[in-house]
Amino acid sequence: MASKLLQLKSKACEASKFVSKHGTTYYKQLLEKNKQYIQEPATVEKCQELSKQLLYTRLASIPGRTESFWKEVDHVKGLWKNRADLKVEDAGIAALFGLECFAWYCAGEIVGRGFTFTGYYP
């Protein structure tokens, strides 16, 4: 166990040295590659304008999202009406999807409790 810990420590040191050596170069390359997305000058007014653009763009996309949602609901209703025609594979996929949703719910609850399994902090 101690040898694994020493290996982990040496790998972390190597990674830290690599980042300190090449991190600035990567950062500069990233900014240069994506400079068309950078707003100059970065003023408070420009940030507020971009924030409003994002908000209203998201609000404008709601009708399309609700339409897609109702299409999915109609598809599920059709599958439920013809459930005798369902294959075992389809039922298994649906069960796994439900299990995954439940697992994400449980993970969210654990994170919300401050990474405790027994209860919330007082």
PDB file of C-alpha atoms in Angstrom:
ATOM      1  CA  MET A   1       0.000   0.000   0.000  1.00  0.00           C
ATOM      2  CA  ALA A   2       2.836   2.369   0.839  1.00  0.00           C
ATOM      3  CA  SER A   3       4.478   1.704  -2.535  1.00  0.00           C
ATOM      4  CA  LYS A   4       1.221   2.581  -4.306  1.00  0.00           C
ATOM      5  CA  LEU A   5       1.041   5.793  -2.291  1.00  0.00           C
ATOM      6  CA  LEU A   6       4.603   6.686  -3.274  1.00  0.00           C
ATOM      7  CA  GLN A   7       3.813   5.961  -6.932  1.00  0.00           C
ATOM      8  CA  LEU A   8       0.740   8.181  -6.722  1.00  0.00           C
ATOM      9  CA  LYS A   9       2.790  10.934  -5.104  1.00  0.00           C
ATOM     10  CA  SER A  10       5.468  10.756  -7.806  1.00  0.00           C
ATOM     11  CA  LYS A  11       2.826  10.811 -10.568  1.00  0.00           C
ATOM     12  CA  ALA A  12       1.205  13.845  -8.944  1.00  0.00           C
ATOM     13  CA  CYS A  13       4.585  15.598  -8.814  1.00  0.00           C
ATOM     14  CA  GLU A  14       5.202  14.809 -12.485  1.00  0.00           C
ATOM     15  CA  ALA A  15       1.770  16.118 -13.432  1.00  0.00           C
ATOM     16  CA  SER A  16       2.322  19.262 -11.388  1.00  0.00           C
ATOM     17  CA  LYS A  17       5.677  19.901 -13.084  1.00  0.00           C
ATOM     18  CA  PHE A  18       4.164  19.308 -16.516  1.00  0.00           C
ATOM     19  CA  VAL A  19       1.313  21.748 -15.835  1.00  0.00           C
ATOM     20  CA  SER A  20       3.642  24.393 -14.451  1.00  0.00           C
ATOM     21  CA  LYS A  21       5.911  24.007 -17.492  1.00  0.00           C
ATOM     22  CA  HIS A  22       3.287  23.786 -20.258  1.00  0.00           C
ATOM     23  CA  GLY A  23       0.162  25.305 -18.683  1.00  0.00           C
ATOM     24  CA  THR A  24       0.830  28.867 -19.794  1.00  0.00           C
ATOM     25  CA  THR A  25       1.524  27.787 -23.352  1.00  0.00           C
ATOM     26  CA  TYR A  26      -1.700  25.779 -23.487  1.00  0.00           C
ATOM     27  CA  TYR A  27      -3.650  28.717 -22.046  1.00  0.00           C
ATOM     28  CA  LYS A  28      -2.254  31.108 -24.648  1.00  0.00           C
ATOM     29  CA  GLN A  29      -2.951  28.652 -27.488  1.00  0.00           C
ATOM     30  CA  LEU A  30      -6.503  28.162 -26.259  1.00  0.00           C
ATOM     31  CA  LEU A  31      -7.167  31.889 -26.137  1.00  0.00           C
ATOM     32  CA  GLU A  32      -5.581  32.436 -29.554  1.00  0.00           C
ATOM     33  CA  LYS A  33      -7.635  29.650 -31.089  1.00  0.00           C
ATOM     34  CA  ASN A  34     -10.893  31.021 -29.641  1.00  0.00           C
ATOM     35  CA  LYS A  35     -10.224  34.743 -29.882  1.00  0.00           C
ATOM     36  CA  GLN A  36     -13.306  35.297 -32.060  1.00  0.00           C
ATOM     37  CA  TYR A  37     -15.436  34.564 -28.984  1.00  0.00           C
ATOM     38  CA  ILE A  38     -13.688  37.077 -26.734  1.00  0.00           C
ATOM     39  CA  GLN A  39     -15.437  40.411 -26.314  1.00  0.00           C
ATOM     40  CA  GLU A  40     -13.112  43.385 -26.181  1.00  0.00           C
ATOM     41  CA  PRO A  41     -13.251  45.478 -24.089  1.00  0.00           C
ATOM     42  CA  ALA A  42     -14.709  43.360 -21.313  1.00  0.00           C
ATOM     43  CA  THR A  43     -16.931  45.946 -19.672  1.00  0.00           C
ATOM     44  CA  VAL A  44     -19.741  45.469 -17.190  1.00  0.00           C
ATOM     45  CA  GLU A  45     -22.248  46.684 -19.774  1.00  0.00           C
ATOM     46  CA  LYS A  46     -21.039  44.143 -22.344  1.00  0.00           C
ATOM     47  CA  CYS A  47     -21.247  41.342 -19.777  1.00  0.00           C
ATOM     48  CA  GLN A  48     -24.785  42.362 -18.859  1.00  0.00           C
ATOM     49  CA  GLU A  49     -25.744  42.462 -22.543  1.00  0.00           C
ATOM     50  CA  LEU A  50     -24.328  38.981 -23.123  1.00  0.00           C
ATOM     51  CA  SER A  51     -26.126  37.737 -20.020  1.00  0.00           C
ATOM     52  CA  LYS A  52     -29.434  39.075 -21.317  1.00  0.00           C
ATOM     53  CA  GLN A  53     -28.789  37.566 -24.747  1.00  0.00           C
ATOM     54  CA  LEU A  54     -28.205  34.168 -23.179  1.00  0.00           C
ATOM     55  CA  LEU A  55     -31.321  34.442 -21.011  1.00  0.00           C
ATOM     56  CA  TYR A  56     -33.640  35.455 -23.837  1.00  0.00           C
ATOM     57  CA  THR A  57     -32.121  32.927 -26.220  1.00  0.00           C
ATOM     58  CA  ARG A  58     -32.878  30.215 -23.673  1.00  0.00           C
ATOM     59  CA  LEU A  59     -36.392  31.562 -23.184  1.00  0.00           C
ATOM     60  CA  ALA A  60     -36.950  31.583 -26.952  1.00  0.00           C
ATOM     61  CA  SER A  61     -35.972  27.907 -27.123  1.00  0.00           C
ATOM     62  CA  ILE A  62     -38.684  26.819 -24.648  1.00  0.00           C
ATOM     63  CA  PRO A  63     -41.442  26.274 -27.269  1.00  0.00           C
ATOM     64  CA  GLY A  64     -39.197  23.927 -29.259  1.00  0.00           C
ATOM     65  CA  ARG A  65     -38.259  22.049 -26.131  1.00  0.00           C
ATOM     66  CA  THR A  66     -41.868  21.633 -25.019  1.00  0.00           C
ATOM     67  CA  GLU A  67     -42.804  20.403 -28.489  1.00  0.00           C
ATOM     68  CA  SER A  68     -40.035  17.794 -28.326  1.00  0.00           C
ATOM     69  CA  PHE A  69     -41.153  16.794 -24.830  1.00  0.00           C
ATOM     70  CA  TRP A  70     -44.750  16.209 -25.934  1.00  0.00           C
ATOM     71  CA  LYS A  71     -43.551  14.192 -28.938  1.00  0.00           C
ATOM     72  CA  GLU A  72     -41.610  11.967 -26.533  1.00  0.00           C
ATOM     73  CA  VAL A  73     -44.663  11.640 -24.271  1.00  0.00           C
ATOM     74  CA  ASP A  74     -46.821  10.652 -27.253  1.00  0.00           C
ATOM     75  CA  HIS A  75     -44.221   8.075 -28.262  1.00  0.00           C
ATOM     76  CA  VAL A  76     -44.228   6.574 -24.754  1.00  0.00           C
ATOM     77  CA  LYS A  77     -48.039   6.506 -24.779  1.00  0.00           C
ATOM     78  CA  GLY A  78     -47.948   4.644 -28.081  1.00  0.00           C
ATOM     79  CA  LEU A  79     -45.475   2.141 -26.653  1.00  0.00           C
ATOM     80  CA  TRP A  80     -47.688   1.660 -23.597  1.00  0.00           C
ATOM     81  CA  LYS A  81     -50.766   1.035 -25.758  1.00  0.00           C
ATOM     82  CA  ASN A  82     -48.843  -1.582 -27.750  1.00  0.00           C
ATOM     83  CA  ARG A  83     -46.989  -3.027 -24.765  1.00  0.00           C
ATOM     84  CA  ALA A  84     -47.831  -6.550 -25.874  1.00  0.00           C
ATOM     85  CA  ASP A  85     -45.551  -5.957 -28.875  1.00  0.00           C
ATOM     86  CA  LEU A  86     -42.611  -4.843 -26.726  1.00  0.00           C
ATOM     87  CA  LYS A  87     -39.467  -6.910 -26.814  1.00  0.00           C
ATOM     88  CA  VAL A  88     -37.535  -7.908 -23.728  1.00  0.00           C
ATOM     89  CA  GLU A  89     -34.645  -5.720 -24.893  1.00  0.00           C
ATOM     90  CA  ASP A  90     -36.844  -2.607 -24.934  1.00  0.00           C
ATOM     91  CA  ALA A  91     -38.168  -3.358 -21.454  1.00  0.00           C
ATOM     92  CA  GLY A  92     -34.603  -3.921 -20.222  1.00  0.00           C
ATOM     93  CA  ILE A  93     -33.447  -0.608 -21.661  1.00  0.00           C
ATOM     94  CA  ALA A  94     -36.371   1.184 -20.010  1.00  0.00           C
ATOM     95  CA  ALA A  95     -35.598  -0.504 -16.681  1.00  0.00           C
ATOM     96  CA  LEU A  96     -31.920   0.483 -16.917  1.00  0.00           C
ATOM     97  CA  PHE A  97     -32.909   4.054 -17.735  1.00  0.00           C
ATOM     98  CA  GLY A  98     -35.162   4.165 -14.673  1.00  0.00           C
ATOM     99  CA  LEU A  99     -32.375   2.714 -12.541  1.00  0.00           C
ATOM    100  CA  GLU A 100     -29.949   5.335 -13.844  1.00  0.00           C
ATOM    101  CA  CYS A 101     -32.406   8.134 -13.018  1.00  0.00           C
ATOM    102  CA  PHE A 102     -32.772   6.747  -9.500  1.00  0.00           C
ATOM    103  CA  ALA A 103     -28.980   6.519  -9.102  1.00  0.00           C
ATOM    104  CA  TRP A 104     -28.559  10.170 -10.161  1.00  0.00           C
ATOM    105  CA  TYR A 105     -31.280  11.129  -7.675  1.00  0.00           C
ATOM    106  CA  CYS A 106     -29.468   9.299  -4.884  1.00  0.00           C
ATOM    107  CA  ALA A 107     -26.145  10.895  -5.842  1.00  0.00           C
ATOM    108  CA  GLY A 108     -27.780  14.322  -5.775  1.00  0.00           C
ATOM    109  CA  GLU A 109     -29.218  13.643  -2.356  1.00  0.00           C
ATOM    110  CA  ILE A 110     -25.836  12.575  -1.020  1.00  0.00           C
ATOM    111  CA  VAL A 111     -24.164  15.687  -2.433  1.00  0.00           C
ATOM    112  CA  GLY A 112     -26.955  17.858  -1.087  1.00  0.00           C
ATOM    113  CA  ARG A 113     -26.418  16.443   2.395  1.00  0.00           C
ATOM    114  CA  GLY A 114     -22.752  17.351   2.305  1.00  0.00           C
ATOM    115  CA  PHE A 115     -21.495  13.918   1.230  1.00  0.00           C
ATOM    116  CA  THR A 116     -23.031  12.093   4.171  1.00  0.00           C
ATOM    117  CA  PHE A 117     -25.105   8.947   3.924  1.00  0.00           C
ATOM    118  CA  THR A 118     -26.977   9.248   7.205  1.00  0.00           C
ATOM    119  CA  GLY A 119     -28.536  12.696   7.259  1.00  0.00           C
ATOM    120  CA  TYR A 120     -28.288  16.411   6.921  1.00  0.00           C
ATOM    121  CA  TYR A 121     -26.003  18.599   8.960  1.00  0.00           C
ATOM    122  CA  PRO A 122     -27.742  20.596  11.721  1.00  0.00           C
TER     123      PRO A 122
END
